[in-house]
CSV table of C-alpha atoms and ligand atoms in Angstrom, one decimal:
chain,number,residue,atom,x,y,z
A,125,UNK,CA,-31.2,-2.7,-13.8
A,126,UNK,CA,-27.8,-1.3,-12.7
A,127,UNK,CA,-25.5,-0.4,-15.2
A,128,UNK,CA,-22.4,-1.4,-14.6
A,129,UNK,CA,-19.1,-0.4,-16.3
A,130,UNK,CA,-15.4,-2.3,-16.0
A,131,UNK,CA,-12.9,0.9,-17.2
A,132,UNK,CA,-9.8,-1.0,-16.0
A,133,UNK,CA,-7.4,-2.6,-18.3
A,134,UNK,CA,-5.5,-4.0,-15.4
A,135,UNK,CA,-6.7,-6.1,-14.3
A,136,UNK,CA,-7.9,-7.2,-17.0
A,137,UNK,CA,-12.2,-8.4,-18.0
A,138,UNK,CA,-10.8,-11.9,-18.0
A,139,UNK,CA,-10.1,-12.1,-14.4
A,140,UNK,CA,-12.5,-9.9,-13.4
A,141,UNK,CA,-15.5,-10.7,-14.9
A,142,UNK,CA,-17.0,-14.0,-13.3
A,143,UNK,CA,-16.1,-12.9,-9.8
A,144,UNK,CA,-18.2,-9.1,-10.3
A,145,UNK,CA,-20.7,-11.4,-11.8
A,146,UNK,CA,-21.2,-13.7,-8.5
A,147,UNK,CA,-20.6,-11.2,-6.6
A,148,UNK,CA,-23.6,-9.3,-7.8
A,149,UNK,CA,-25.9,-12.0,-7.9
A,150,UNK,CA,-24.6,-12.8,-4.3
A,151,UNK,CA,-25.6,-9.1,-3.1
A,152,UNK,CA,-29.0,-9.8,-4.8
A,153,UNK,CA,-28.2,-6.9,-7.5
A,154,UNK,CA,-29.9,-6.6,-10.8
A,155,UNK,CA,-26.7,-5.7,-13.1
A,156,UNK,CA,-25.9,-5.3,-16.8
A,157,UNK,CA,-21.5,-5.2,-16.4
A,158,UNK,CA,-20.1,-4.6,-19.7
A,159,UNK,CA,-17.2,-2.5,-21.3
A,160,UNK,CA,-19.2,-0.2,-22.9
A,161,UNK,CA,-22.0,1.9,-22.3
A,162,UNK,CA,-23.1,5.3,-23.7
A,163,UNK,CA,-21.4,7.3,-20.7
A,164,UNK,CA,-24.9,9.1,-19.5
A,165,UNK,CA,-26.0,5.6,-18.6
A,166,UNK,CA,-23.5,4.4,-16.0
A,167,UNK,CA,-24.5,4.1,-12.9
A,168,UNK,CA,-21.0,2.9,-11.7
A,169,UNK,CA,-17.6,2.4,-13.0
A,170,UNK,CA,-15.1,0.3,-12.0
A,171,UNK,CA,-12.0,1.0,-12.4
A,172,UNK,CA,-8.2,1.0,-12.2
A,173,UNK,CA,-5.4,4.1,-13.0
A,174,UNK,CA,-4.0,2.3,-16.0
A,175,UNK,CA,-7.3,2.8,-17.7
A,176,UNK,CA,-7.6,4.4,-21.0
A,177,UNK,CA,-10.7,6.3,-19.8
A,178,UNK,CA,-9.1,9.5,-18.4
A,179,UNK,CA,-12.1,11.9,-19.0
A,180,UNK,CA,-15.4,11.5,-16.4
A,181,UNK,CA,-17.1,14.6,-17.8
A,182,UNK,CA,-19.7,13.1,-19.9
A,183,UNK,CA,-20.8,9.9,-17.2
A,184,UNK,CA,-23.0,13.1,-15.9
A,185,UNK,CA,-25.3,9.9,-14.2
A,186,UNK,CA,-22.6,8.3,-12.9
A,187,UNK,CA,-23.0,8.1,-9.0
A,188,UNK,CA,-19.4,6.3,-8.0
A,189,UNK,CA,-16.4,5.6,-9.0
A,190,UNK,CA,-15.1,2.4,-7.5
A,191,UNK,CA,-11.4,1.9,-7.7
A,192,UNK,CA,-9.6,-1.7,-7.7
A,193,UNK,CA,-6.5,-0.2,-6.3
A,194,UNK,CA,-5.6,1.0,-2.6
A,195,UNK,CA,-3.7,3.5,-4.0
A,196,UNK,CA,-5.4,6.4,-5.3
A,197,UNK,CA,-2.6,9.1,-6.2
A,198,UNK,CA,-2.9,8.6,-9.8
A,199,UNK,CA,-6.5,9.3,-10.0
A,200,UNK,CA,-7.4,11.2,-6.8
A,201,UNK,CA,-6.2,14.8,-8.8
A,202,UNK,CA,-8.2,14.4,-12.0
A,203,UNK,CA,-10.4,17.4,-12.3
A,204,UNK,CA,-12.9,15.7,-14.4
A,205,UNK,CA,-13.4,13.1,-11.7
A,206,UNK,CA,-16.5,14.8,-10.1
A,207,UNK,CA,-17.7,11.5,-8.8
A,208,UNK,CA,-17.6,10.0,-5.6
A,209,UNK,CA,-14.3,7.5,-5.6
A,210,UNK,CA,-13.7,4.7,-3.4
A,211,UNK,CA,-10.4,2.9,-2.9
A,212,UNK,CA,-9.9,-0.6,-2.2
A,213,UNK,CA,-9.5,-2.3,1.2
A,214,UNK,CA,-10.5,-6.1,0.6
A,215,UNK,CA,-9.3,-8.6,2.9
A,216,UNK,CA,-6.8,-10.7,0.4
A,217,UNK,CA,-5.1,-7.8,-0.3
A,218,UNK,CA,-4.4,-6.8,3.6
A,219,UNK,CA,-3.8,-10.4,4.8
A,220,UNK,CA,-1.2,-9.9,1.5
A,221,UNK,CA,0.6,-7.2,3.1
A,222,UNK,CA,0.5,-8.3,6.6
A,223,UNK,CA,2.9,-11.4,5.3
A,224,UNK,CA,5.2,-9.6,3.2
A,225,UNK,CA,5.7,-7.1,5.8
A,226,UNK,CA,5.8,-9.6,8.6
A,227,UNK,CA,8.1,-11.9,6.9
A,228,UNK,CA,11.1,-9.1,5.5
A,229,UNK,CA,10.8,-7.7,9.1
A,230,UNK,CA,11.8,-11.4,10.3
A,231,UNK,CA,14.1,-11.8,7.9
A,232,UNK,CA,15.7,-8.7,8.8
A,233,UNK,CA,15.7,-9.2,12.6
A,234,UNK,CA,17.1,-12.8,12.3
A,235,UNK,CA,19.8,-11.2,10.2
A,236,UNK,CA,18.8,-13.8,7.4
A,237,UNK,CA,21.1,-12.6,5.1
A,238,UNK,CA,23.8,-12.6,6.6
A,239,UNK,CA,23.8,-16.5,6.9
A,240,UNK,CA,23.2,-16.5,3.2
A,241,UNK,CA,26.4,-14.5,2.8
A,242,UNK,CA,28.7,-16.5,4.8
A,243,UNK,CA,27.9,-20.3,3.6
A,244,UNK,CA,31.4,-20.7,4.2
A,245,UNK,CA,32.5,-23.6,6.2
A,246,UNK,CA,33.3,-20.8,9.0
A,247,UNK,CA,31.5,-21.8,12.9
A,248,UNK,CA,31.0,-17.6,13.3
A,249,UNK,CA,28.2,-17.4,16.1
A,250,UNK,CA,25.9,-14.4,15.8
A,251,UNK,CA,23.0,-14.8,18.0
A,252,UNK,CA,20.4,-12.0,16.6
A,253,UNK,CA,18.1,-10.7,19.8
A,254,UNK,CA,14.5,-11.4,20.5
A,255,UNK,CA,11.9,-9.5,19.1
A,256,UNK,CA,11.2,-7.6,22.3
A,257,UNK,CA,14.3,-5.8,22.0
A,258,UNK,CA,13.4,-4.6,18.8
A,259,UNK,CA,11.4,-2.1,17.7
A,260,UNK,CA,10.0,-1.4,14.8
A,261,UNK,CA,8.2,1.6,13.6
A,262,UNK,CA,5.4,1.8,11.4
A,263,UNK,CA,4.6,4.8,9.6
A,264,UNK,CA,0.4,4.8,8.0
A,265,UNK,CA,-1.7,3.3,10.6
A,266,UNK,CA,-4.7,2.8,7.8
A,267,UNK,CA,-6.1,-0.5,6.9
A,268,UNK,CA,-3.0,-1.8,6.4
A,269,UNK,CA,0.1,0.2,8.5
A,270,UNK,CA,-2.6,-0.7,11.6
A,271,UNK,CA,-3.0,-4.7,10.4
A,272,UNK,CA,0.9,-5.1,9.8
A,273,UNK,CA,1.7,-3.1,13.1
A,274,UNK,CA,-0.2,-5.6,15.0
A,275,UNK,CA,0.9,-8.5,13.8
A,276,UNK,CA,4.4,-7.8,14.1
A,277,UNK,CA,3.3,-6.9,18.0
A,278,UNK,CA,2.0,-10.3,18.5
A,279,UNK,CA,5.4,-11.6,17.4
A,280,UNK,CA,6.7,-9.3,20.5
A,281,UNK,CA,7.9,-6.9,18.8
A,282,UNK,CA,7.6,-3.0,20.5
A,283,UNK,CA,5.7,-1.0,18.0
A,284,UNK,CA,5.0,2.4,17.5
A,285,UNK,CA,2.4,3.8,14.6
A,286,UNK,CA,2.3,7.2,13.2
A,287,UNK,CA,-0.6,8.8,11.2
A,288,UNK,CA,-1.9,12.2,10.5
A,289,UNK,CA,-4.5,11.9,13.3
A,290,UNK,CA,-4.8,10.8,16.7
A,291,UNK,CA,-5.3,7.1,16.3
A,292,UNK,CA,-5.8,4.0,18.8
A,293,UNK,CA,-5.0,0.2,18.0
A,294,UNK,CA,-4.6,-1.6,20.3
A,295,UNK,CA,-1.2,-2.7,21.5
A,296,UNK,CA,0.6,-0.3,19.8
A,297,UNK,CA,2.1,3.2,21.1
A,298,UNK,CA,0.1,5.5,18.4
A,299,UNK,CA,1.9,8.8,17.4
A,300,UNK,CA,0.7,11.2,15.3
A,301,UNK,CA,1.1,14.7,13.3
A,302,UNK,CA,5.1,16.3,12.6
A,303,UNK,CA,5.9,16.6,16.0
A,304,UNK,CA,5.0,12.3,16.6
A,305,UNK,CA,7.5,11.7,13.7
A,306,UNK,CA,10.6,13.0,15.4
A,307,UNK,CA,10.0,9.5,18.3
A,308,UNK,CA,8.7,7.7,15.7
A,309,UNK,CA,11.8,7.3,14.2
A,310,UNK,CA,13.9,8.0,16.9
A,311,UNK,CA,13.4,4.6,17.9
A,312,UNK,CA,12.9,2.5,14.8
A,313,UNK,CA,15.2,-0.3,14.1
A,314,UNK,CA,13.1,-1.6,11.5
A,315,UNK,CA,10.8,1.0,9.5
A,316,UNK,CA,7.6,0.3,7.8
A,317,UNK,CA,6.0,2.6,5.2
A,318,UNK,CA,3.0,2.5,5.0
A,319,UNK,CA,2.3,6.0,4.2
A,320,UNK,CA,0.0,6.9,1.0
A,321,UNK,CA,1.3,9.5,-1.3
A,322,UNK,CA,0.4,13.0,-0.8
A,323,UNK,CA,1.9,16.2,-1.4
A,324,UNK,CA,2.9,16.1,2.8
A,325,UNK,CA,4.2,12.5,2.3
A,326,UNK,CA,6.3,12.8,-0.8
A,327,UNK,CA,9.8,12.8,0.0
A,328,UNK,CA,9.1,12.2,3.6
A,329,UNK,CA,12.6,10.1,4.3
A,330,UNK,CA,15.2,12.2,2.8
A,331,UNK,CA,18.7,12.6,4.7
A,332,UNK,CA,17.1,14.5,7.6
A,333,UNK,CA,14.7,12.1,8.5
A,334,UNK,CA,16.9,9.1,7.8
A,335,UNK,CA,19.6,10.5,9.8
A,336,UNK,CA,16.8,11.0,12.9
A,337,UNK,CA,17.0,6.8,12.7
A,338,UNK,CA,19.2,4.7,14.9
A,339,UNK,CA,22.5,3.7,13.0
A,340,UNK,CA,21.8,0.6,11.5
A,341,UNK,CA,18.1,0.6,10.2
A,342,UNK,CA,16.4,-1.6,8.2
A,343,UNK,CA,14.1,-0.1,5.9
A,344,UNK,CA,10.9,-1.8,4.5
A,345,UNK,CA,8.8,0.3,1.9
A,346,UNK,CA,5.9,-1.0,0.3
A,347,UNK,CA,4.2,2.0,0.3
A,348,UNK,CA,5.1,4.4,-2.4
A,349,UNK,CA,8.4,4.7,-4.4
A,350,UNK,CA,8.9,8.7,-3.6
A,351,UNK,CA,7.7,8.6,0.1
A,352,UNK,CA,11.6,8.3,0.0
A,353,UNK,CA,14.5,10.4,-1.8
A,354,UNK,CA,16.4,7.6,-3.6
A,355,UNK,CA,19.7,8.9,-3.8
A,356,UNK,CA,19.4,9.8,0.3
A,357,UNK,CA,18.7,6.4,1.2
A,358,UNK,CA,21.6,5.2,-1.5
A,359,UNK,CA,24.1,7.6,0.5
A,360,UNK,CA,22.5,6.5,4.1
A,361,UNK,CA,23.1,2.8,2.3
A,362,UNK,CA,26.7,3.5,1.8
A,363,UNK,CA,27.2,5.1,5.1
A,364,UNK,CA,26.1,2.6,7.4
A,365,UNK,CA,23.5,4.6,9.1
A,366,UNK,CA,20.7,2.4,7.3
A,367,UNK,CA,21.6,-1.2,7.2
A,368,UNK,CA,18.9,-2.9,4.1
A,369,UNK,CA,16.1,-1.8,2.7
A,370,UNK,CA,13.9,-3.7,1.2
A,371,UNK,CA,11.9,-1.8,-1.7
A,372,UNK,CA,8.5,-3.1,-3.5
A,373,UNK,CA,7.5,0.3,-4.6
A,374,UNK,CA,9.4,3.1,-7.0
A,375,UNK,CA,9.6,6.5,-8.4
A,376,UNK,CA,9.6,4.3,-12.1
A,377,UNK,CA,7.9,1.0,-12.4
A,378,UNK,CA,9.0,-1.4,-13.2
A,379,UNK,CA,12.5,-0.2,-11.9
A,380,UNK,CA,14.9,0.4,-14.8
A,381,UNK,CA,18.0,-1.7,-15.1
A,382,UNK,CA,20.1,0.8,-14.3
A,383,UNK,CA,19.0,2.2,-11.6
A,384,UNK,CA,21.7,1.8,-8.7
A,385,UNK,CA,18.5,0.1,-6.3
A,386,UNK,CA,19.4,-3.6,-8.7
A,387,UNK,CA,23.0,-3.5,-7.8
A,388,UNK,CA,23.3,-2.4,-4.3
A,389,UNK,CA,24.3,-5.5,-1.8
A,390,UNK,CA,22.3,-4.3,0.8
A,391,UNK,CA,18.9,-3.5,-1.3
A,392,UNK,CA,16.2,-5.9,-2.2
A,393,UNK,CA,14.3,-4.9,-4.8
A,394,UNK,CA,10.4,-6.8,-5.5
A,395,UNK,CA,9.0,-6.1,-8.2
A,396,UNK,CA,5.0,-4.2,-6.7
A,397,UNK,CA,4.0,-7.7,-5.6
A,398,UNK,CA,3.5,-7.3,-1.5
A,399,UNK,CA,-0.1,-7.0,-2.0
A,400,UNK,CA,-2.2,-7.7,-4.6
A,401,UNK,CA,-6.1,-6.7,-5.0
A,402,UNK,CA,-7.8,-10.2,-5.1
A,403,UNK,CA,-10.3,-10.9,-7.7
A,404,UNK,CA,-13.2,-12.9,-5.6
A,405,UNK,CA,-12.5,-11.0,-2.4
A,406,UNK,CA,-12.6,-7.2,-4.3
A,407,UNK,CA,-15.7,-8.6,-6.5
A,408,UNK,CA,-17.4,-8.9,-3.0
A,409,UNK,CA,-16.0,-5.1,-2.0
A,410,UNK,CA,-17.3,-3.8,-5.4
A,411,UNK,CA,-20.9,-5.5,-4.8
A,412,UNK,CA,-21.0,-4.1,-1.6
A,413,UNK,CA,-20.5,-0.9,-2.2
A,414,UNK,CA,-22.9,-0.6,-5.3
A,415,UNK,CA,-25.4,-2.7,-2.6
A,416,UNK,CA,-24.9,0.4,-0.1
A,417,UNK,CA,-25.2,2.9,-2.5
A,418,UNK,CA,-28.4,1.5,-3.8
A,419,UNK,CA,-29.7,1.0,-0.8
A,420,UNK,CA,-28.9,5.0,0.6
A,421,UNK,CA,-26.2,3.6,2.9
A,422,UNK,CA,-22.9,5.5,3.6
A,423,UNK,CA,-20.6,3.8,1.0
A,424,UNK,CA,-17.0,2.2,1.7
A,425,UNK,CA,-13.8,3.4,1.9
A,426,UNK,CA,-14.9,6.7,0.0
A,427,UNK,CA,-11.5,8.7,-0.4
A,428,UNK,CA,-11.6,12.3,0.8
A,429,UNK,CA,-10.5,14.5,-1.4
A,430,UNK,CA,-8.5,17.1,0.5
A,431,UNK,CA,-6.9,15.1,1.9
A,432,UNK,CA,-5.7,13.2,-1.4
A,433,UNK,CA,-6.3,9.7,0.1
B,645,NAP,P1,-5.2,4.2,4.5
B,645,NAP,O1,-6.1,3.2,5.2
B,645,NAP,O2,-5.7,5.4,3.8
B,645,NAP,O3,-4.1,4.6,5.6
B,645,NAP,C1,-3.2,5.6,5.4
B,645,NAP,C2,-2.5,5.9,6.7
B,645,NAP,O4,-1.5,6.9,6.4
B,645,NAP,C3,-3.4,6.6,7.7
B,645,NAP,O5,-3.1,6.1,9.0
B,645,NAP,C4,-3.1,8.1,7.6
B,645,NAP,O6,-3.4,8.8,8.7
B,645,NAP,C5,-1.7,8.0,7.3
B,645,NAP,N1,-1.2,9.3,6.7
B,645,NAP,C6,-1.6,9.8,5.5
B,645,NAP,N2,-1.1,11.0,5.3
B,645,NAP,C7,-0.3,11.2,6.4
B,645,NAP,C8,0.6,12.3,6.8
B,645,NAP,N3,0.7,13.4,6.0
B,645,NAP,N4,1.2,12.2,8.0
B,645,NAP,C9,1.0,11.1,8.8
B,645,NAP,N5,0.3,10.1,8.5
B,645,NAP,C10,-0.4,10.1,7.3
B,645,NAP,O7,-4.3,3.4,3.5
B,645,NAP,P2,-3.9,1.8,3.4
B,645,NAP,O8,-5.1,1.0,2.9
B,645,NAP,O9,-3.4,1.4,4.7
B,645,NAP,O10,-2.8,1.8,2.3
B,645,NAP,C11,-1.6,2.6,2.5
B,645,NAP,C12,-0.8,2.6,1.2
B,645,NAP,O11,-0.2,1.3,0.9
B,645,NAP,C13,-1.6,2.9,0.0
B,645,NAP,O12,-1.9,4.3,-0.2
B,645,NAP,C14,-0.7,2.4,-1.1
B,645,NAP,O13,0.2,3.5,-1.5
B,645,NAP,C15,0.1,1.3,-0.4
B,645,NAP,N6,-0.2,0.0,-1.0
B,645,NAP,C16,0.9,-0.7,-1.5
B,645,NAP,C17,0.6,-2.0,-2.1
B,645,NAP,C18,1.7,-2.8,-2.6
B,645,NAP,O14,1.5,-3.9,-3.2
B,645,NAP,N7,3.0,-2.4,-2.5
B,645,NAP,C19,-0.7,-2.5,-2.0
B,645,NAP,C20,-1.7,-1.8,-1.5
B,645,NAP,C21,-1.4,-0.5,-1.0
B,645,NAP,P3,-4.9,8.9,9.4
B,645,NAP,O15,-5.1,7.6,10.1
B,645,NAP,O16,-4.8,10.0,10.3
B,645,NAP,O17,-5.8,9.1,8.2
């Protein structure tokens, strides 16, 4: 029997208890999941960074940690996490992200907003231009920068990718390391971040970098919150060198009231939704990876420490 245990608070047992359950049985594993366990008999814990269970030192028997989240910053610099952790990729959550991003970018390069603004009885034409004579620059070419960056190229967009390392996806003009950054964004009308956050990534757009844009930029960030300097992007906002941004991740979450973001014109603020770990798909992930480890195979998605992601 495989001991099992859910650490996560959110999401919660409710929703994910049935799914891990079929999942399991799917993946022909013996497994006792419950929310308790004495510690030294967990074989695997699942988990989420709103969890009240900070401290890994006594799950001594413990051999993963399997994370509902794609994200891992908040857990990845515990020092009592000894474990191996793996993140979450799961198909519902990129095919999540792949529309979000694909439809702000659209509704960014049809200037959608500015037909909302001008319901006015006024016969103004404004004929936006095709895709192919707009490109768009992705920054992460992971799981997901790489999935978004290709479906916004078989829309005809041009797009370029950036990433720490040499990468190739098809269809896409891959850049990489400080010096790809410079192009990268040299030529980005519209701006994707898909960046984790690390120490290197943290504040990565400040006035610089968003002055290196061409005047005019949209901005789409469902990353991570401080991948950008807030009150840069407010003053590139005002200036007219970035044009919108539209924000699903912050410094604070949720986003306080008064935090200048609500009441800008030209900033859309979502509230963490553009991609959402899915219950029956990540069950399947989770069952997966316990099925690999069992088994002595190389397990999913492990994150890698040094490099924080
Ligand atoms: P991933 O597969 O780990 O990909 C990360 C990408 O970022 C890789 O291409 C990596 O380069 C690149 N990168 C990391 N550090 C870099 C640096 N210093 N310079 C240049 N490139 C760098 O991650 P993912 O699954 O695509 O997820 C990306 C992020 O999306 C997550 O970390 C999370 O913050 C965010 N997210 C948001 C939501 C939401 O609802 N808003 C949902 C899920 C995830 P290499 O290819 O060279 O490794």
């Amino acid at each position: 029997m495989i001991n099992v245990l859910y650490a996560a608070t959110s999401p919660t047992w409710e929703e994910y208890e049935a799914p891990l359950r079929r999942a399991f049985d799917a993946a022909g594993l013996a497994v006792d999941l419950r929310r308790d366990f004495a510690p030294e008999k967990v074989d695997y814990i699942v988990y989420a960074p709103a969890s009240e269970l900070t401290d890994f030192t006594p799950y001594v028997n413990t051999k993963a940690v399997l994370n509902l989240w794609a994200g891992v910053e908040k857990i990845v610099g515990n020092t009592t996490l000894t474990q191996p952790l793996c993140r979450m990729v799961d198909h519902g959550l990129t095919r999540g992200m792949v529309e979000w991003v694909t439809g702000h970018a659209l509704r960014h390069h049809l200037d959608i907003d500015h037909f909302l603004d001008h319901q006015d009885g006024s016969w103004a034409r404004y004929v936006p231009p095709l895709a192919q004579e707009r490109p768009v620059t992705v920054l992460g070419l992971g799981e997901l920068g790489a999935a978004c960056a290709q479906s916004l190229a078989q829309l005809g967009f041009p797009v370029t990718g950036w990433s720490r390392s040499p990468r190739a996806v098809e269809g896409i003009t891959c850049l990489h390391g400080p010096e790809g950054l410079d192009q990268a964004l040299s030529t980005a009308q519209i701006l994707v971040l898909l960046l984790p956050l690390t120490p290197e990534t943290e504040n990565l757009l400040d006035a610089h970098r968003l002055a290196q844009l061409p005047r005019g930029a949209v901005i789409l960030n469902p990353g991570r919150g401080p991948l950008i300097v807030d009150q840069d992007l407010l003053a590139a906002l005002d200036s007219g060198q970035i044009h919108r941004a539209t924000l699903d991740v912050f410094r604070e979450e949720p986003l306080p009231p008064a935090h200048p973001f609500w009441a800008h014109p030209r900033v859309t603020v979502c509230p963490h939704i553009a991609a959402e770990t899915r219950a029956t798909t990540a069950a399947e992930v989770v069952a997966e990876n316990i099925r690999r480890s069992e088994a002595g195979e190389e397990r999913l998605f492990q994150v890698d420490r040094s490099r924080g992601y």
